[in-house]
Amino acid sequence: MKLLVTGGAGFIGSNFVMYMLREHPDYEIVNVDSLTYAGNLENLQSVESNLQYTFIQADITDVQQMEQIISKGIDVVVNFAAESHVDRSILSPDIFVRTNVLGTQVLLDAAKKYQVTKYVQVSTDEVYGSLGPTGLFTEETPLMPNSPYSASKAGGDLLVRAYHETFGLPVNITRCSNNYGPFQFPEKLIPLIISRALNDEAIPVYGDGLNIRDWLYVEDHCSAIDLVIHNGKIGEVYNIGGNNERTNIYIVETILEQLGKPASLIQYVQDRLGHDRRYGIDPTKLGTELGWKPIHNFETGIKETIQWYLNHQDWWTRIQSGTYQDYVQLQYGKRMGDSTE
Ligand code: NAD
Ligand code: TDX
């Protein structure tokens, strides 16, 4: 099988490329990534010389390049490429629409033109909006995105659905909860806490810290997508999650405790605009129809993740030395009374 993975130099995409080369050593994997601030070829050093793996630097909104790549015998497209950070979508929504909506449509067109056997859209639970204190997101929950990020992901999902209904394109959509694990860019909550705590910097907690996210170790997300590629029923949506709901403040306190850092590092700051209160995934369909089961629970997964960041300080220190500082200043400067300077 020849797989096109887009966004394979990012957090989940790079974990997925490594996972697939390990689980299916006979598959060919083409990784297309435009290498935005979030794309990092260092993530893929371990597979660089694997003859089954090819990297192409290209933008998914580039029609000619996508057609050229997909015309060369691609069987399955898995679209991870996206602008993925909610806070950045509040600062500049335009690039989210371009990549997450237009980019998806360009890929769908090329997939249709060259008749791939399957197109998998890697989406997110955030398209469902925010939950109250009870209930879970199922595949039937209406789409009610609240941030420019989640609205752009929902836009992409609706196009995927439409290409299936209108043109019969064989598609699946996956909607996963919050991921964590190795190679996550340190703008996201868990690596942000770990890296800042190790530098003895204040940890910004939005609002009252009681927002809830449902955490899944990245490798369990990869195994779910692998199953969907092979056994997902055409046209279906699959939710992915491991029933690991935690408040943000629990995550912060757990990491500080495990690193032996004081709770005095916690700084409550101005809330995120439109901040979704709670996400919780019902993964029953994926379990009963495709037999998926996560293998990591939050307690072991977070320990492994902290250890990975301790062992790979060079990786995140290099990221922090680039344009990352400009983003930190823009996002947190005023919020934290400029204590980030
Ligand atoms: P990420 O930001 O770490 O990686 C995104 C990758 O896409 C980067 O390598 C970037 O260079 C690439 N990219 C961005 N724009 C591109 C373009 N126009 N053309 C080609 N490549 C481009 O994101 P992530 O956290 O790994 O998320 C991957 C996917 O999974 C996204 O679609 C996201 O919506 C979805 N998702 C993420 C999570 C999560 O918790 N991180 C949860 C559910 C779903
Ligand atoms: O500095 C912070 N302080 C804080 O309190 C940051 C960066 C986040 N938070 C809160 C906001 C959220 O309630 O922590 C929670 C998690 O935040 P993020 O790591 O930014 O993730 P989230 O907004 O939940 O979105 C993530 O999960 C779904 C991914 O970034 C998305 O790509 C994915 O679709």
Coordinates of C-alpha atoms and ligand atoms in Angstrom, one line a residue:
M1 CA 0.0 0.0 0.0
K2 CA 1.2 3.5 -0.8
L3 CA 0.1 6.1 1.7
L4 CA 0.2 9.9 1.5
V5 CA 0.4 11.4 4.9
T6 CA 0.0 15.2 5.0
G7 CA 1.4 17.2 8.0
G8 CA 3.7 14.3 8.8
A9 CA 6.3 16.6 10.3
G10 CA 4.0 17.8 13.0
F11 CA 3.3 16.2 16.4
I12 CA 0.7 13.5 15.6
G13 CA 1.7 13.1 11.9
S14 CA 5.3 12.3 12.8
N15 CA 4.2 9.8 15.4
F16 CA 1.9 8.3 12.8
V17 CA 4.6 8.0 10.1
M18 CA 6.9 6.2 12.6
Y19 CA 4.0 4.0 13.9
M20 CA 3.0 2.9 10.3
L21 CA 6.6 2.2 9.2
R22 CA 7.0 0.0 12.3
E23 CA 3.6 -1.8 12.0
H24 CA 3.6 -2.1 8.2
P25 CA 7.2 -2.3 7.1
D26 CA 6.1 -3.1 3.5
Y27 CA 4.0 0.1 3.1
E28 CA 5.4 3.1 1.2
I29 CA 4.8 6.4 3.0
V30 CA 5.0 9.8 1.3
N31 CA 5.0 12.6 3.8
V32 CA 3.9 16.0 2.5
D33 CA 4.5 19.0 4.8
S34 CA 5.0 22.7 4.1
L35 CA 7.1 23.0 7.3
T36 CA 5.2 25.8 9.1
Y37 CA 6.4 26.8 12.5
A38 CA 4.9 23.5 13.8
G39 CA 6.6 21.2 11.2
N40 CA 10.0 19.8 12.3
L41 CA 12.0 17.2 10.4
E42 CA 14.0 16.5 13.5
N43 CA 10.9 14.5 14.6
L44 CA 11.5 12.0 11.8
Q45 CA 15.3 11.5 12.1
S46 CA 14.8 7.9 13.0
V47 CA 13.1 7.1 9.7
E48 CA 15.0 9.4 7.4
S49 CA 17.0 6.6 5.8
N50 CA 14.1 4.1 5.6
L51 CA 13.7 3.3 1.9
Q52 CA 9.9 3.0 2.3
Y53 CA 9.7 6.7 3.4
T54 CA 9.9 9.9 1.3
F55 CA 9.5 13.5 2.4
I56 CA 8.2 16.2 0.0
Q57 CA 8.0 19.9 1.2
A58 CA 4.8 21.2 -0.3
D59 CA 1.7 23.1 0.7
I60 CA -1.7 21.2 0.6
T61 CA -3.3 24.3 -0.9
D62 CA -1.1 23.9 -4.0
V63 CA -3.3 22.2 -6.6
Q64 CA -0.6 21.4 -9.1
Q65 CA 1.7 19.9 -6.5
M66 CA -1.0 17.9 -4.8
E67 CA -2.2 16.5 -8.2
Q68 CA 1.3 15.6 -9.2
I69 CA 1.9 13.8 -5.9
I70 CA -1.4 11.9 -5.8
S71 CA -1.2 11.0 -9.5
K72 CA 1.8 8.8 -8.7
G73 CA 0.0 5.8 -7.4
I74 CA -1.2 6.9 -4.0
D75 CA -3.8 4.4 -2.5
V76 CA -4.8 6.2 0.7
V77 CA -4.6 9.8 1.7
V78 CA -4.5 10.6 5.5
N79 CA -4.8 14.4 6.0
F80 CA -3.2 15.6 9.3
A81 CA -1.9 18.9 7.8
A82 CA -3.6 21.8 9.6
E83 CA -3.1 24.9 11.7
S84 CA -3.8 23.3 15.0
H85 CA -3.6 25.8 17.9
V86 CA -6.8 27.4 19.2
D87 CA -5.0 30.4 20.7
R88 CA -3.3 31.2 17.3
S89 CA -6.7 30.9 15.6
I90 CA -7.9 33.7 17.9
L91 CA -4.9 35.9 16.9
S92 CA -5.1 35.2 13.1
P93 CA -8.1 33.2 11.8
D94 CA -7.3 33.6 8.1
I95 CA -4.5 31.0 7.8
F96 CA -6.8 28.5 9.5
V97 CA -9.4 28.8 6.8
R98 CA -6.8 28.6 4.1
T99 CA -5.1 25.4 5.3
N100 CA -7.9 23.6 7.1
V101 CA -10.8 24.4 4.6
L102 CA -9.2 25.2 1.3
G103 CA -6.3 22.7 1.8
T104 CA -8.8 20.0 2.5
Q105 CA -10.8 20.8 -0.6
V106 CA -7.6 20.7 -2.8
L107 CA -6.7 17.3 -1.4
L108 CA -10.3 16.0 -1.9
D109 CA -10.3 17.1 -5.6
A110 CA -6.9 15.5 -6.3
A111 CA -8.1 12.3 -4.4
K112 CA -11.2 12.2 -6.5
K113 CA -9.4 12.9 -9.8
Y114 CA -6.9 10.1 -9.2
Q115 CA -9.4 7.7 -7.6
V116 CA -7.7 6.9 -4.3
T117 CA -9.1 3.9 -2.5
K118 CA -9.6 5.9 0.7
Y119 CA -9.3 9.5 2.0
V120 CA -9.1 9.8 5.8
Q121 CA -9.7 13.2 7.4
V122 CA -8.0 13.6 10.8
S123 CA -10.4 15.9 12.6
T124 CA -11.1 16.8 16.2
D125 CA -13.7 16.5 19.0
E126 CA -13.7 20.4 19.1
V127 CA -16.0 20.5 16.1
Y128 CA -18.8 19.4 18.4
G129 CA -18.4 22.5 20.6
S130 CA -18.6 22.4 24.4
L131 CA -20.3 19.9 26.8
G132 CA -22.1 20.7 30.0
P133 CA -21.3 18.7 33.1
T134 CA -22.9 15.5 31.8
G135 CA -23.0 13.6 28.5
L136 CA -20.4 12.7 25.9
F137 CA -19.8 13.5 22.2
T138 CA -21.1 10.8 19.9
E139 CA -20.8 10.7 16.1
E140 CA -24.4 12.0 16.0
T141 CA -23.7 15.1 18.2
P142 CA -24.4 18.2 16.0
L143 CA -21.4 20.3 14.9
M144 CA -21.2 23.5 17.0
P145 CA -17.7 24.8 16.7
N146 CA -16.8 27.8 18.9
S147 CA -13.3 28.9 17.9
P148 CA -11.9 29.9 14.5
Y149 CA -9.8 26.7 14.7
S150 CA -12.7 24.3 15.3
A151 CA -14.9 26.1 12.8
S152 CA -12.2 25.7 10.1
K153 CA -11.9 22.0 11.1
A154 CA -15.7 21.6 10.9
G155 CA -15.6 23.3 7.5
G156 CA -13.1 20.7 6.3
D157 CA -15.2 17.9 7.7
L158 CA -18.3 19.1 5.9
L159 CA -16.4 19.2 2.6
V160 CA -15.2 15.6 3.2
R161 CA -18.8 14.6 3.8
A162 CA -20.0 16.4 0.7
Y163 CA -17.4 14.8 -1.6
H164 CA -18.6 11.4 -0.4
E165 CA -22.3 12.3 -0.8
T166 CA -21.9 14.1 -4.2
F167 CA -19.0 12.3 -5.9
G168 CA -19.0 9.0 -4.0
L169 CA -15.4 9.6 -2.8
P170 CA -14.5 6.8 -0.3
V171 CA -13.9 8.7 2.9
N172 CA -13.7 8.4 6.7
I173 CA -13.5 11.2 9.2
T174 CA -11.9 10.6 12.6
R175 CA -12.6 12.9 15.6
C176 CA -10.1 12.5 18.4
S177 CA -9.8 14.2 21.8
N178 CA -6.7 16.0 23.1
N179 CA -3.5 14.2 22.4
Y180 CA -0.3 14.2 24.4
G181 CA 3.1 12.5 24.1
P182 CA 6.5 12.8 22.4
F183 CA 7.2 15.6 19.9
Q184 CA 4.2 17.8 20.8
F185 CA 5.0 21.4 20.1
P186 CA 5.5 23.3 23.4
E187 CA 2.7 25.8 22.7
K188 CA 0.1 23.1 23.8
L189 CA -0.8 22.7 27.4
I190 CA 1.2 19.6 28.5
P191 CA 4.5 20.4 26.9
L192 CA 4.1 24.0 27.8
I193 CA 3.8 23.1 31.5
I194 CA 6.7 20.7 31.4
S195 CA 9.1 23.0 29.5
R196 CA 8.2 26.1 31.6
A197 CA 8.4 24.2 34.9
L198 CA 11.8 22.9 34.0
N199 CA 12.9 26.5 33.4
D200 CA 11.2 27.6 36.6
E201 CA 8.9 29.9 34.7
A202 CA 5.3 30.7 35.7
I203 CA 2.6 28.4 34.3
P204 CA -0.3 30.3 32.8
V205 CA -3.7 28.8 33.7
Y206 CA -6.6 30.2 31.8
G207 CA -9.7 31.3 33.8
D208 CA -10.5 29.1 36.8
G209 CA -8.5 26.1 35.6
L210 CA -11.6 23.9 35.8
N211 CA -12.1 23.4 32.0
I212 CA -12.0 19.7 31.2
R213 CA -10.2 18.0 28.4
D214 CA -10.2 14.2 27.5
W215 CA -6.6 13.1 27.1
L216 CA -5.3 10.4 24.8
Y217 CA -1.7 9.2 24.4
V218 CA -0.7 9.9 20.8
E219 CA 0.2 6.3 19.9
D220 CA -3.4 5.2 20.7
H221 CA -4.6 7.8 18.2
C222 CA -2.2 6.3 15.6
S223 CA -3.5 2.8 16.2
A224 CA -7.1 4.0 15.8
I225 CA -6.3 5.7 12.5
D226 CA -4.5 2.5 11.3
L227 CA -7.7 0.6 12.0
V228 CA -9.9 3.1 10.3
I229 CA -7.7 3.0 7.1
H230 CA -8.1 -0.8 6.9
N231 CA -11.6 -1.5 8.4
G232 CA -13.5 1.8 8.6
K233 CA -16.8 1.6 6.8
I234 CA -16.9 4.0 3.9
G235 CA -18.6 7.3 4.6
E236 CA -18.5 6.9 8.4
V237 CA -17.2 9.1 11.2
Y238 CA -15.3 7.6 14.1
N239 CA -14.8 9.3 17.4
I240 CA -11.5 8.5 19.2
G241 CA -10.9 8.9 23.0
G242 CA -9.8 7.0 26.0
N243 CA -12.2 8.2 28.8
N244 CA -9.5 10.3 30.5
E245 CA -11.2 13.5 31.4
R246 CA -9.2 15.8 33.6
T247 CA -9.4 19.5 34.7
N248 CA -6.6 21.7 33.5
I249 CA -5.6 22.5 37.0
Y250 CA -5.3 18.7 37.8
I251 CA -2.9 18.4 34.8
V252 CA -0.8 21.3 36.0
E253 CA -0.6 20.1 39.6
T254 CA 0.2 16.5 38.5
I255 CA 3.1 17.6 36.3
L256 CA 4.5 20.1 38.9
E257 CA 4.4 17.4 41.5
Q258 CA 6.1 14.8 39.3
L259 CA 8.8 17.3 38.4
G260 CA 9.3 18.3 42.1
K261 CA 8.4 21.9 41.3
P262 CA 6.4 24.2 43.6
A263 CA 2.7 25.0 43.1
S264 CA 3.7 28.7 43.5
L265 CA 4.6 28.6 39.8
I266 CA 0.9 28.5 38.9
Q267 CA -0.4 31.8 37.6
Y268 CA -4.1 32.2 36.9
V269 CA -4.4 34.5 33.8
Q270 CA -7.2 36.0 31.7
D271 CA -9.3 33.3 30.1
R272 CA -9.1 32.2 26.4
L273 CA -11.9 33.9 24.4
G274 CA -14.8 31.5 23.7
H275 CA -13.1 28.9 25.9
D276 CA -14.9 25.5 25.6
R277 CA -15.7 24.2 29.1
R278 CA -15.6 20.5 28.6
Y279 CA -14.8 17.8 26.0
G280 CA -15.6 14.1 26.5
I281 CA -15.6 11.5 23.8
D282 CA -17.8 8.4 23.6
P283 CA -15.5 6.0 21.7
T284 CA -18.0 3.1 21.7
K285 CA -18.4 2.9 17.9
L286 CA -14.7 2.5 17.3
G287 CA -14.5 -0.1 20.0
T288 CA -17.5 -2.2 19.0
E289 CA -17.2 -1.9 15.2
L290 CA -13.5 -1.9 14.7
G291 CA -12.2 -3.5 18.0
W292 CA -10.0 -0.5 19.0
K293 CA -8.7 -0.3 22.5
P294 CA -6.2 2.2 23.9
I295 CA -3.2 0.7 25.6
H296 CA -2.1 3.7 27.6
N297 CA -3.9 5.1 30.6
F298 CA -3.3 8.7 31.7
E299 CA -1.2 7.9 34.7
T300 CA 1.4 5.9 32.8
G301 CA 1.1 8.0 29.7
I302 CA 1.9 11.3 31.5
K303 CA 4.9 9.7 33.3
E304 CA 6.3 8.5 29.9
T305 CA 5.7 11.9 28.4
I306 CA 7.4 13.8 31.2
Q307 CA 10.4 11.5 30.9
W308 CA 10.5 12.0 27.1
Y309 CA 10.7 15.8 27.6
L310 CA 13.3 15.4 30.3
N311 CA 15.4 13.2 27.9
H312 CA 14.9 15.5 24.9
Q313 CA 15.6 19.0 26.3
D314 CA 17.6 19.8 23.2
W315 CA 14.6 19.2 21.0
W316 CA 12.3 21.7 22.8
T317 CA 15.1 24.2 23.7
R318 CA 15.9 24.5 20.0
I319 CA 12.2 25.3 19.3
Q320 CA 12.1 27.8 22.1
S321 CA 15.2 29.6 20.7
G322 CA 13.4 30.5 17.4
T323 CA 10.3 32.5 16.5
Y324 CA 8.5 30.8 19.4
Q325 CA 9.5 33.6 21.7
D326 CA 7.6 36.1 19.6
Y327 CA 4.5 34.0 19.9
V328 CA 4.9 33.6 23.7
Q329 CA 5.3 37.4 24.0
L330 CA 2.1 38.0 21.9
Q331 CA 0.0 35.4 23.7
Y332 CA 1.2 35.7 27.3
G333 CA 3.0 39.1 27.6
K334 CA 0.1 41.2 28.6
R335 CA -1.8 38.3 30.3
M336 CA 1.1 37.6 32.6
G337 CA 2.1 41.2 33.4
D338 CA 5.0 40.8 31.0
S339 CA 6.7 38.3 33.4
T340 CA 7.4 36.3 30.3
E341 CA 10.0 38.8 29.1
Ligands
NAD1 P1 0.8 20.2 14.5 O1 0.5 21.7 14.5 O2 1.8 19.7 15.5 O3 1.2 19.8 13.0 C1 0.6 20.2 11.9 C2 1.5 19.9 10.7 O4 0.9 20.3 9.5 C3 2.9 20.6 10.8 O5 3.9 19.8 10.5 C4 2.8 21.7 9.7 O6 4.0 22.1 9.1 C5 1.8 21.1 8.7 N1 1.1 22.0 7.9 C6 0.4 23.1 8.3 N2 -0.1 23.8 7.3 C7 0.2 23.1 6.1 C8 0.0 23.2 4.8 N3 -0.8 24.3 4.3 N4 0.5 22.3 3.9 C9 1.2 21.3 4.3 N5 1.5 21.1 5.6 C10 1.0 22.0 6.5 O7 -0.6 19.5 14.7 P2 -1.0 18.2 15.5 O8 -1.3 18.4 16.9 O9 0.0 17.1 15.1 O10 -2.4 17.8 14.7 C11 -2.5 17.1 13.6 C12 -3.9 16.9 13.1 O11 -4.6 16.3 14.1 C13 -4.6 18.3 12.8 O12 -5.4 18.1 11.7 C14 -5.4 18.5 14.1 O13 -6.6 19.3 13.8 C15 -5.8 17.1 14.5 N6 -6.0 16.8 15.9 C16 -5.1 17.2 16.8 C17 -5.3 16.9 18.2 C18 -4.3 17.3 19.2 O14 -4.6 17.2 20.4 N7 -3.1 17.8 18.9 C19 -6.5 16.3 18.6 C20 -7.4 15.9 17.6 C21 -7.1 16.2 16.3
TDX2 O1 -1.3 28.4 28.4 C1 -2.3 27.7 28.4 N1 -3.1 27.7 29.5 C2 -4.2 27.0 29.6 O2 -4.9 27.0 30.7 C3 -2.7 26.8 27.3 C4 -1.9 26.8 26.1 C5 -3.9 26.1 27.4 N2 -4.6 26.2 28.5 C6 -5.9 25.4 28.6 C7 -6.8 25.7 27.4 C8 -7.5 24.3 27.3 O3 -8.6 24.3 28.2 O4 -5.6 24.1 28.6 C9 -6.5 23.3 27.8 C10 -5.7 22.6 26.6 O5 -5.3 23.6 25.8 P1 -4.5 23.3 24.4 O6 -3.3 22.5 24.7 O7 -4.3 24.6 23.7 O8 -5.5 22.4 23.7 P2 -7.1 22.6 23.2 O9 -7.4 24.0 23.0 O10 -7.9 21.7 24.1 O11 -7.0 21.9 21.7 C11 -6.2 20.7 21.5 O12 -7.1 19.6 21.5 C12 -7.9 19.4 20.3 C13 -5.4 20.8 20.2 O13 -4.5 21.9 20.3 C14 -6.2 20.8 19.0 O14 -5.4 20.7 17.8 C15 -7.1 19.5 19.0 O15 -8.0 19.5 17.9

